Coordinates of C-alpha atoms in Angstrom, one line a residue:
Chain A
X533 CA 8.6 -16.5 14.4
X534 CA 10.3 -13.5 15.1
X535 CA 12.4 -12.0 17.2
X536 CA 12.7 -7.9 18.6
X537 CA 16.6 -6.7 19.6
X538 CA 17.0 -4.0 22.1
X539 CA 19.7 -2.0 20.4
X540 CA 19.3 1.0 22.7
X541 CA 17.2 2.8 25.2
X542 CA 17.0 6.9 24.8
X543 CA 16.6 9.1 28.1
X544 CA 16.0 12.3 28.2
X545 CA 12.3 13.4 28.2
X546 CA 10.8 14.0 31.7
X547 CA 7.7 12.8 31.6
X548 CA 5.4 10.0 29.2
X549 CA 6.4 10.0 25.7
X550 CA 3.5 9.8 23.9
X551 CA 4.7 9.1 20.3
X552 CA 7.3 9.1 17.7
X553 CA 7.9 9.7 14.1
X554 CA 10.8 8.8 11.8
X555 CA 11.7 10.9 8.7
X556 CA 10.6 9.8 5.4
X557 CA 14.5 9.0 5.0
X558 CA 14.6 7.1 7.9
X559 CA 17.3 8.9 9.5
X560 CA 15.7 10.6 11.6
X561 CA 13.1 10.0 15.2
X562 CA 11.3 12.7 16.0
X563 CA 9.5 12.1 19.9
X564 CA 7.4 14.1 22.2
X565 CA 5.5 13.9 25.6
X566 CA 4.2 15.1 28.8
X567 CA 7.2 17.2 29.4
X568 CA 5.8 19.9 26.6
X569 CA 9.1 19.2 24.4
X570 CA 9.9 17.6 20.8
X571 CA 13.2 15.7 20.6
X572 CA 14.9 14.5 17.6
X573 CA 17.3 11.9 17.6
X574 CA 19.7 10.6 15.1
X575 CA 22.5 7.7 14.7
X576 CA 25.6 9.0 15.6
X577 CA 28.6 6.3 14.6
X578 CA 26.5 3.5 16.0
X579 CA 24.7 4.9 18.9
X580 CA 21.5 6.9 18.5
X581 CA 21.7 10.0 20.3
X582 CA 19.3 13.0 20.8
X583 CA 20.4 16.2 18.4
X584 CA 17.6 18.8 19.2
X585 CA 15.5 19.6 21.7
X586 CA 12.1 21.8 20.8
X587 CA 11.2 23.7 23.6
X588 CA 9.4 26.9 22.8
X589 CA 6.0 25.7 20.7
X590 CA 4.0 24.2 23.1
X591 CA 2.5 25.3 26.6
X592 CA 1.1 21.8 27.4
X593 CA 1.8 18.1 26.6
X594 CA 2.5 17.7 22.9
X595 CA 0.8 14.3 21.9
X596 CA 1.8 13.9 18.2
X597 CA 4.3 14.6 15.9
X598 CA 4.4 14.1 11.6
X599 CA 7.1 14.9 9.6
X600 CA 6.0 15.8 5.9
X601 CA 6.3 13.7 2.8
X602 CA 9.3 15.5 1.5
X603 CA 11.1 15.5 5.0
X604 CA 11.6 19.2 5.5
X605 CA 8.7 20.0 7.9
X606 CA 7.8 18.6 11.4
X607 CA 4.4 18.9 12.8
X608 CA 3.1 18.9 16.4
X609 CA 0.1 18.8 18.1
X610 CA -0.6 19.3 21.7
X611 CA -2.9 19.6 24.0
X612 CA -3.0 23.8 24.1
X613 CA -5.3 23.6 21.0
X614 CA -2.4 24.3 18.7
X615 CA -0.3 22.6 16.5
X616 CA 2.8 23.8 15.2
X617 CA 4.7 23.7 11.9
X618 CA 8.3 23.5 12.0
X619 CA 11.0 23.9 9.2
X620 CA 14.4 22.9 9.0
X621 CA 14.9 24.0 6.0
X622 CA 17.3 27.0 7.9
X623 CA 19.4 23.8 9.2
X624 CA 17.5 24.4 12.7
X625 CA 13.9 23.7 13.5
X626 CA 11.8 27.1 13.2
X627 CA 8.8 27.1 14.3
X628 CA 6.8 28.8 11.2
X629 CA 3.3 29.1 11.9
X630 CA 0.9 27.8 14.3
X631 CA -2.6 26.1 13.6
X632 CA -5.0 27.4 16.2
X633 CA -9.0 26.9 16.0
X634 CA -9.3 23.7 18.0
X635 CA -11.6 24.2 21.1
X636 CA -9.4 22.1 22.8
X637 CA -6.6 19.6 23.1
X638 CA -5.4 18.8 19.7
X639 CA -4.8 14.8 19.5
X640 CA -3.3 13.4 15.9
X641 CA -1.8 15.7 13.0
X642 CA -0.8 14.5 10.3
X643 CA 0.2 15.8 5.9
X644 CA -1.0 14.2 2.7
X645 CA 1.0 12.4 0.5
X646 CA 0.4 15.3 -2.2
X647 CA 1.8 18.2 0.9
X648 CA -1.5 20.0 -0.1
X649 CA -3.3 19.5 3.1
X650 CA -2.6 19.0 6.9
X651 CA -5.2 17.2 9.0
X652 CA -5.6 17.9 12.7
X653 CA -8.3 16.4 14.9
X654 CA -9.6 17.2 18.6
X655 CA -11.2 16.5 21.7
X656 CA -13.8 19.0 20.5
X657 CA -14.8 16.2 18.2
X658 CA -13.9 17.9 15.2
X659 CA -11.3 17.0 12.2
X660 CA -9.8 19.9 10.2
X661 CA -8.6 20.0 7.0
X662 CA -5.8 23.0 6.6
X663 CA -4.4 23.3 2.6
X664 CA -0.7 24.3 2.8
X665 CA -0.8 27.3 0.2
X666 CA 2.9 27.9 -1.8
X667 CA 4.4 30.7 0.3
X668 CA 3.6 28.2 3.5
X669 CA 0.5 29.6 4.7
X670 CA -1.9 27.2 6.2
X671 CA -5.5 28.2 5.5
X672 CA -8.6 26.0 7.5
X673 CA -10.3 24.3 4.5
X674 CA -12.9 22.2 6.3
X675 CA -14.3 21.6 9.5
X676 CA -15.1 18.0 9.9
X677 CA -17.6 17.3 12.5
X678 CA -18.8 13.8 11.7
X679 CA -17.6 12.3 14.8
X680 CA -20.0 12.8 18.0
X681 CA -17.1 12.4 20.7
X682 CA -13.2 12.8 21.2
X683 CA -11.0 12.1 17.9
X684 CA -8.4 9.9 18.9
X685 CA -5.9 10.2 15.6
X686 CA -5.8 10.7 11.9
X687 CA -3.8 9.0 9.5
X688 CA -3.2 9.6 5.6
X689 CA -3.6 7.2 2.6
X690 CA -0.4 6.6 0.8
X691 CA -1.2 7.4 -2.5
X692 CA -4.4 9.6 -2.0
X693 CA -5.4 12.7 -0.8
X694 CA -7.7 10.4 1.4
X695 CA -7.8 10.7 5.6
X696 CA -9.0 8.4 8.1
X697 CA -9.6 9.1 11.5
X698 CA -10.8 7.1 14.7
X699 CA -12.6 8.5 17.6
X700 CA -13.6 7.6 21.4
X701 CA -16.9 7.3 19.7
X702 CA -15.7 3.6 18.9
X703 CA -15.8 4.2 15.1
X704 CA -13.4 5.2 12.4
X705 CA -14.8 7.4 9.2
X706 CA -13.2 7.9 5.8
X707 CA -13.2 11.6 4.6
X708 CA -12.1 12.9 0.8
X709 CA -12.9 15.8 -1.5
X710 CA -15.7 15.9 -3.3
X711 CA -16.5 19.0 -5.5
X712 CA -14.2 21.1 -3.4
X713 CA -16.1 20.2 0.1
X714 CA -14.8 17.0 2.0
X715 CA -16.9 14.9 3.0
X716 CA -17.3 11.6 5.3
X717 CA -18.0 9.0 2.6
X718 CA -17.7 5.7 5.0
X719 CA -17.7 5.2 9.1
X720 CA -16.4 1.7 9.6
X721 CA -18.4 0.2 12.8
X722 CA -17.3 -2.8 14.7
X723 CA -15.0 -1.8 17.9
X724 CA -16.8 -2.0 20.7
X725 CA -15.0 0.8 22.6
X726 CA -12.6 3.8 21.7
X727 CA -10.6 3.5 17.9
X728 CA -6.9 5.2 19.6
X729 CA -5.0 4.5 16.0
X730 CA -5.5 3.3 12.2
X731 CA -3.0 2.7 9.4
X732 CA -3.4 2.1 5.7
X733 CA -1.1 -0.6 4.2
X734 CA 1.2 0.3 1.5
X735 CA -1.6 -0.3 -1.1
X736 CA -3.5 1.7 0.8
X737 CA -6.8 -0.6 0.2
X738 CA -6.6 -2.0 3.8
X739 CA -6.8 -0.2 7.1
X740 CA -5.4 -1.9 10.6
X741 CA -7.1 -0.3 13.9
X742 CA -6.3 -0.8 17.3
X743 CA -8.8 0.0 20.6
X744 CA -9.6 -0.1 23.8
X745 CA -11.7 -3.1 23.5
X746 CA -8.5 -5.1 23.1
X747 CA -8.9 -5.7 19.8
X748 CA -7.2 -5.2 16.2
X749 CA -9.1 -4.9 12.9
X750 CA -8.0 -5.4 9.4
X751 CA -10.4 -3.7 6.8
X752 CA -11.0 -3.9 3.4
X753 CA -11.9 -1.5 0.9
X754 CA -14.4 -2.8 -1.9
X755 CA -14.7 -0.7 -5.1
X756 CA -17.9 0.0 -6.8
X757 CA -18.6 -3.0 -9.5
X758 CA -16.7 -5.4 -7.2
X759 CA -16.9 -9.4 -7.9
X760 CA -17.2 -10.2 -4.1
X761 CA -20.8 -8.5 -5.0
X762 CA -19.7 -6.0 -1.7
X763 CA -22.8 -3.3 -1.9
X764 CA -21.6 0.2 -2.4
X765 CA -23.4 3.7 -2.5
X766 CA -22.6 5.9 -5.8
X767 CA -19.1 6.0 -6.6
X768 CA -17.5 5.6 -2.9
X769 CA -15.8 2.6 -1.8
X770 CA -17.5 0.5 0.9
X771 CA -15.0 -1.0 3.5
X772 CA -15.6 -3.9 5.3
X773 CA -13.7 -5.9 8.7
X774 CA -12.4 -8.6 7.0
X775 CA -10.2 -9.9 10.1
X776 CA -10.4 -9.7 13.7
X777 CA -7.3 -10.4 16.0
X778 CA -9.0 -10.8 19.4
X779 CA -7.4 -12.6 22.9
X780 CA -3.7 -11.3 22.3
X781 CA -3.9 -8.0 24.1
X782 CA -4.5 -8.1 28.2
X783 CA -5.1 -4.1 28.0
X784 CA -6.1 -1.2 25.8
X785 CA -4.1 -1.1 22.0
X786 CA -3.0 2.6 21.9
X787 CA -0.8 2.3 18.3
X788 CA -0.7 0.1 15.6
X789 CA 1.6 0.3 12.6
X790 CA 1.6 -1.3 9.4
X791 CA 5.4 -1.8 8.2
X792 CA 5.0 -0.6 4.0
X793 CA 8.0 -2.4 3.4
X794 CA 7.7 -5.6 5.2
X795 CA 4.0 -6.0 5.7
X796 CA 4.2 -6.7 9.7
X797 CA 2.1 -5.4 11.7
X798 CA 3.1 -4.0 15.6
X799 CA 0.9 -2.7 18.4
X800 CA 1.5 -0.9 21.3
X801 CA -0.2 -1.7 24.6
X802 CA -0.6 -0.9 28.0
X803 CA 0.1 -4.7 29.2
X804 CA 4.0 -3.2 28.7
X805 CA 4.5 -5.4 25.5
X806 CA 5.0 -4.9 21.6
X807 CA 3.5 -7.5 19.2
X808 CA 4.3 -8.6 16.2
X809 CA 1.7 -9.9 13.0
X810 CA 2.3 -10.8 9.7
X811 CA -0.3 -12.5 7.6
X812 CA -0.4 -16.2 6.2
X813 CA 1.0 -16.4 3.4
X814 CA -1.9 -17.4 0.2
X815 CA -5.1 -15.9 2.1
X816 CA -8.1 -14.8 0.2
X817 CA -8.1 -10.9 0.7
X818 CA -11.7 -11.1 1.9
X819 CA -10.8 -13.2 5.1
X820 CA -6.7 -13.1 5.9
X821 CA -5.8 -14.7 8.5
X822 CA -2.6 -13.0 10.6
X823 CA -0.8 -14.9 13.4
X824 CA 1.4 -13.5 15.9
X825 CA 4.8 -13.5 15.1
X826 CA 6.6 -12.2 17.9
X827 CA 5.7 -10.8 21.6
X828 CA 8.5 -8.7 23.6
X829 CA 7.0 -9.0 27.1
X830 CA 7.8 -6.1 29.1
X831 CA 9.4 -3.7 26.6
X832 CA 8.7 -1.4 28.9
X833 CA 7.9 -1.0 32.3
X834 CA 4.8 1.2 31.7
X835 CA 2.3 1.2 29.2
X836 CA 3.7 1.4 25.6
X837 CA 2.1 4.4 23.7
X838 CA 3.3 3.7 20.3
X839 CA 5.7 1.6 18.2
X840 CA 6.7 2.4 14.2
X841 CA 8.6 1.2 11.7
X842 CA 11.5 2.3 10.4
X843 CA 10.7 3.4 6.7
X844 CA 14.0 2.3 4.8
X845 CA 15.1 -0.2 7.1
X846 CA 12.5 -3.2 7.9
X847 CA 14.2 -4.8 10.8
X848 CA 14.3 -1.3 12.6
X849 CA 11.6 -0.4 15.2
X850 CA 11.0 2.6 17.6
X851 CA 8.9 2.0 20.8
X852 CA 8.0 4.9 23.4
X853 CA 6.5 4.7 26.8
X854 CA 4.9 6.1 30.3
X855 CA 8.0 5.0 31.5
X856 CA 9.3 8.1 29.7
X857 CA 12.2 6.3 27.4
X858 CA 12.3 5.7 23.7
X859 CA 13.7 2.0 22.7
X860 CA 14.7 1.5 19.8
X861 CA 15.2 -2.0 18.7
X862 CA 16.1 -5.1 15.7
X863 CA 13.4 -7.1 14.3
X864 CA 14.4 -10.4 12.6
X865 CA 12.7 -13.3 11.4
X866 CA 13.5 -16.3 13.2
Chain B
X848 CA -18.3 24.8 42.8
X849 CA -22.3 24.1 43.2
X850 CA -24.8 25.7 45.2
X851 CA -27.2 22.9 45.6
X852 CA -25.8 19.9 47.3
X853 CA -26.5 16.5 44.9
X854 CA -27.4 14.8 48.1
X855 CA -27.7 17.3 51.1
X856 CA -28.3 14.6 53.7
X857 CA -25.8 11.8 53.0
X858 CA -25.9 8.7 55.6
X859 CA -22.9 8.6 57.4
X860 CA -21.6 5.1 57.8
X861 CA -18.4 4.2 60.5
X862 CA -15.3 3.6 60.2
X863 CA -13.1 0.4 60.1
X864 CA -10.6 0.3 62.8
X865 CA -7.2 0.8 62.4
X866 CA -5.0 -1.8 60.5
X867 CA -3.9 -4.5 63.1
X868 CA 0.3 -4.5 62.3
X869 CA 1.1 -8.3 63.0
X870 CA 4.3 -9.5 64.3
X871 CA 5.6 -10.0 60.8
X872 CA 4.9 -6.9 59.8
X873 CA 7.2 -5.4 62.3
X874 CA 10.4 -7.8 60.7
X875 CA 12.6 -6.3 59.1
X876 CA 13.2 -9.3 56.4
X877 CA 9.9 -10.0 55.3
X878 CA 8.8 -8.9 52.2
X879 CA 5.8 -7.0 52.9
X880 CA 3.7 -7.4 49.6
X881 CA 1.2 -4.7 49.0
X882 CA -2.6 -5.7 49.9
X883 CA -6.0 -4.7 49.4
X884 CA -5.9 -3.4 53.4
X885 CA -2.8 -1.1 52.3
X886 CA -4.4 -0.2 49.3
X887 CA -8.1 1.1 50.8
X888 CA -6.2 2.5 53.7
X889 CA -4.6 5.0 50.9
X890 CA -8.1 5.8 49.2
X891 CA -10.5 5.7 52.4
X892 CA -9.5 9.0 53.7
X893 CA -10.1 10.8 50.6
X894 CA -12.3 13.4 51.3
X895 CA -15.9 13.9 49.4
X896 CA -15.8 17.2 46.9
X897 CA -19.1 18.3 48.7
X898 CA -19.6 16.7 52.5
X899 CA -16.4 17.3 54.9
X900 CA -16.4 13.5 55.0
X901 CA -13.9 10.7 54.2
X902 CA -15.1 8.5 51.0
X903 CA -15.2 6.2 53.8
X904 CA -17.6 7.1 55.7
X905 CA -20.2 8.2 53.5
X906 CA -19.7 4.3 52.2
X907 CA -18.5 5.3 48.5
X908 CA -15.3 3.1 49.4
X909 CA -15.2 -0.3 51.3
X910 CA -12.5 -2.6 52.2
X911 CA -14.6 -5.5 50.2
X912 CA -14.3 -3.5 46.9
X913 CA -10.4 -3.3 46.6
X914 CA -8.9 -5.8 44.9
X915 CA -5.1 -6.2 44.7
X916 CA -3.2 -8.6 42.9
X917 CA 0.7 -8.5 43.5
X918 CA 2.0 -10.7 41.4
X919 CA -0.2 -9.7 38.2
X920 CA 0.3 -5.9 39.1
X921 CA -2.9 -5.1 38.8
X922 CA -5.5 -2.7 41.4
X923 CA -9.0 -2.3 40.9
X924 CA -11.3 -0.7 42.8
X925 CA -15.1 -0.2 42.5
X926 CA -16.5 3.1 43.9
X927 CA -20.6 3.4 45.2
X928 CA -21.6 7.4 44.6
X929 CA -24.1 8.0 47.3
X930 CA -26.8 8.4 45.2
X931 CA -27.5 7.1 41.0
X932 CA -27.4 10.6 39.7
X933 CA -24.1 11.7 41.7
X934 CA -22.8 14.4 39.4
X935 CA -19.9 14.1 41.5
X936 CA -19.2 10.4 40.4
X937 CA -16.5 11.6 37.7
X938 CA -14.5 13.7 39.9
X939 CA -14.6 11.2 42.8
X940 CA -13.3 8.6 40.6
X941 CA -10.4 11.0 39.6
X942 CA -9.6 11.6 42.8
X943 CA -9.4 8.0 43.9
X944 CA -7.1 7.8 40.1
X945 CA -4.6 9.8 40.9
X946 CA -4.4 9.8 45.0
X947 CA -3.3 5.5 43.4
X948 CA -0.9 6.9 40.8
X949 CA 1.0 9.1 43.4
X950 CA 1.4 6.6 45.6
X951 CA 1.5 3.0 44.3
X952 CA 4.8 2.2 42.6
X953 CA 4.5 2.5 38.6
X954 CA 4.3 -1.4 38.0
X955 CA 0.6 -1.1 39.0
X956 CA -1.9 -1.2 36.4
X957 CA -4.9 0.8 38.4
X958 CA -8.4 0.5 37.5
X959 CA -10.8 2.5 39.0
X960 CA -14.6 1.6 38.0
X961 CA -18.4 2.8 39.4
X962 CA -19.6 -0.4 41.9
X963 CA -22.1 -2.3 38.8
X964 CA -25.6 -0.6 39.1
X965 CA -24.7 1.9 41.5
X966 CA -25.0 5.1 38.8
X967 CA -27.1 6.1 36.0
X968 CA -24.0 6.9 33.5
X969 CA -22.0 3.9 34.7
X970 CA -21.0 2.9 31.3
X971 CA -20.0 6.5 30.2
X972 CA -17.9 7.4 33.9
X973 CA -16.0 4.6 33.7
X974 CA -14.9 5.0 30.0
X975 CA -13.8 8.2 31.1
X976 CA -11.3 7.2 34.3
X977 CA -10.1 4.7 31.8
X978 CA -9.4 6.9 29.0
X979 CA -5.5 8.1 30.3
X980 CA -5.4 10.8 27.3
X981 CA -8.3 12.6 28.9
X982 CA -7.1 12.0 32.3
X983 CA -3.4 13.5 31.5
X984 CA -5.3 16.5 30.1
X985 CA -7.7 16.4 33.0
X986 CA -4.7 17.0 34.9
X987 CA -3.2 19.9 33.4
X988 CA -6.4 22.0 33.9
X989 CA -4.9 23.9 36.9
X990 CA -8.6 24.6 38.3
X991 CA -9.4 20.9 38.1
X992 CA -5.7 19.8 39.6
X993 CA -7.3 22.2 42.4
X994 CA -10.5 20.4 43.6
X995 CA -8.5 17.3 43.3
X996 CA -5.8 18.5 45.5
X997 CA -8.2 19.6 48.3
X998 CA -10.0 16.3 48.1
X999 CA -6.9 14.4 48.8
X1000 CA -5.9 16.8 51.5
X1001 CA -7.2 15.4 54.4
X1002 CA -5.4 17.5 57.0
X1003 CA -7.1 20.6 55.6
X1004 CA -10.4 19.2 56.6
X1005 CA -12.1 18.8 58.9
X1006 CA -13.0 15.0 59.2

């Protein structure tokens, strides 16, 4: 069992906060929300206390923010079809360039481990791949269109310059480059309603996906050649639900993270409560078994949009809400 | 908005009375939970985007198909569009969404769902007033916020 510690609750924006981001150093939560703004918080002494607010890059509700693998660049995308690209390498956040091609509200941005490429994806249905060029241009490399409704979010692999993204269409697709084209090389089918978030583990051979169907996934990527005799087309992986977590959630999942450091999983729900999985210790990969760990009931009192791991420190969690405050809070095993 | 009415000759059902207000109402210390009466009496003057008539009484709300559970903090409420192809249904259903949201505290968990069988895209409608991304950014259209508004302005009308 586990336990989740509210260490403290951060005020400020004025409307649902829709998501938050740490830096890769951990030091840093970048949040953002109905309001339009981005804030950025950071521990001062022992309290956590907002350092910046970003006013000026968005004309509607910003629904996600990504910080680059290297730290120095914040991303954001909002629902005016734009997403913006912010530096602080000056000290300050600049806004730098803007992404604009969407037909509409931009949902989920996100960089690749190698800084190469930017993904964005869209209520238009599309996904876009953008390659970051060396004097920071951003230049539209492909136009994903694989999904036939609403893409929910994208999320990098950890080691690859792989994406995966999840859709309103229920399913989630796997895209990579191929000969200098990406392409959708597997669309993972089993939700029975919208896919709102995926996240590789740290090996990045397992995906976790959350939905509206009240239900999280665990999937499995099988090689070509492999033993379990898992059928595969050419040289792309096939990937398979190995694990379903079903009669835990009372309402739609909207986040799900996979701690790279501890290996526990947390969702985000509109029931008000964070939960807490970690998986049985011994299990065959091809059918784990996870149990929950922990349940804070009524972490907030609105619907939780998202909850993510610290990336240094395992027993720190942020949670944000329609109740418009972040949480931030200590996880320890019982 | 459109020209052609979807259905240019609705039946026009009556009214429910007003709420009786009991004796315990009128106390002072009573806790006065919230119902499915209270509930429907904030939906069933909604007007309809085409007809200058209240949800009500073209029968797309009824008393019967508000449910409210206090404790739980949970609302639903089924909606019947007039007719199986309604292309009305979506924004009727927004309506109803957000005349709840604006006026039932923020503990509520609101549901708002087509009456089973009564439309054509059921299935798809309801995905869609359950989807609260697609609502939020529903609600930033300005044009949108605008026929919404003027539904939930009864005064205005003439009903």
């Amino acid at each position: 069992m586990s336990v989740l510690k509210e260490l403290c609750v951060l005020e400020g924006h004025q409307d649902r906060v829709w998501n938050l981001a740490w830096n890769p150093s951990g030091t840093l939560l970048a949040s953002c929300g109905g309001d339009k703004t981005i804030r950025i918080w950071g521990k001062e002494d022992e309290s956590w206390v907002c350092k910046t607010i970003l006013t000026d890059g968005h004309q509607r509700t910003v629904r996600t923010v990504a910080w680059s693998r290297c730290g120095n660049y914040l991303a954001s995308a909002s629902f005016d079809a734009t997403s913006c690209i912010w530096s602080r390498k000056s000290g300050e956040f600049d806004c730098i360039a803007t992404l604009e091609g969407h037909e509409n509200e931009v949902k989920s941005v996100g960089w690749s481990v190698s800084g190469n490429f930017i993904a964005t994806c869209s209520r238009d249905k599309s996904v876009w791949i953008w390659e970051v060029t060396d004097d920071e241009e951003y230049e539209c490399a492909s136009v994903l269109s694989s999904h036939t409704q609403d893409v929910k979010n994208i999320t990098w692999h950890p080691h690859e310059d792989v994406l995966a993204s999840c859709s309103y269409d229920d399913t989630i697709k796997l895209f990579r480059e191929d000969n200098d084209d990406w392409t959708c090389f597997s669309t993972l089918e089993s939700h029975q309603s919208t896919v709102w978030c995926v996240c590789f583990d740290r090996t990045g051979s397992r995906l976790v996906s959350c939905s509206d169907d009240q239900i999280v996934k665990i999937w499995q990527e099988y090689l070509p050649g492999n033993e379990e005799g898992v059928q595969t087309k050419g040289n792309n992986p096939a990937w398979k639900c190995v694990c379903t977590l079903s009669g835990y959630h009372d309402r739609t999942i909207y986040y799900v993270d996979w701690s790279h450091i501890s290996g526990y999983i947390v969702t985000a729900s509109a029931d008000d409560c964070i939960r807490v999985f970690k998986e049985e210790e011994g299990c065959d990969k091809n059918q784990p078994s996870f149990s929950l760990v922990g349940c804070q009931n009524k972490a907030h009192s609105q619907d939780v949009n998202c909850a993510v791991w610290n990336p240094k420190d395992a027993g720190l969690l942020a949670s944000c809400s329609d109740d418009g405050t972040i949480k931030v809070w200590q996880h320890s095993e019982l | 908005m459109v020209s052609v009415l979807d259905n240019a000759n609705p039946t026009v059902y009556s009214k429910v009375g007003e709420r009786i207000i009991s004796p315990e109402e009128e106390e002072e210390n009573v806790v006065d939970v919230i119902d499915d009466r209270e509930v429907f009496d904030l939906i069933r003057v909604i007007g309809d985007p085409e007809h200058p008539l209240s949800l009500e009484e073209l029968n797309v709300v009824e008393d019967s198909r508000v449910h409210v559970d206090n404790v739980k903090n949970k609302v639903c409420v089924e909606f019947t569009p007039t007719i199986p192809h309604c292309s009305m249904a979506t924004l009727i259903g927004l309506s109803i969404r957000v005349k709840l949201l604006r006026s039932l505290p923020s503990r509520f968990k609101v549901d708002v769902q087509i009456t089973p069988g009564s439309h054509a895209s059921e299935e798809a409608v309801n995905k869609q007033l359950a989807d609260k991304e697609r609502v939020a950014a529903a609600l930033e259209n300005t044009h949108l916020l605008e026929v919404v508004n003027q539904c939930l302005a009864p005064t205005t009308r003439k009903i």
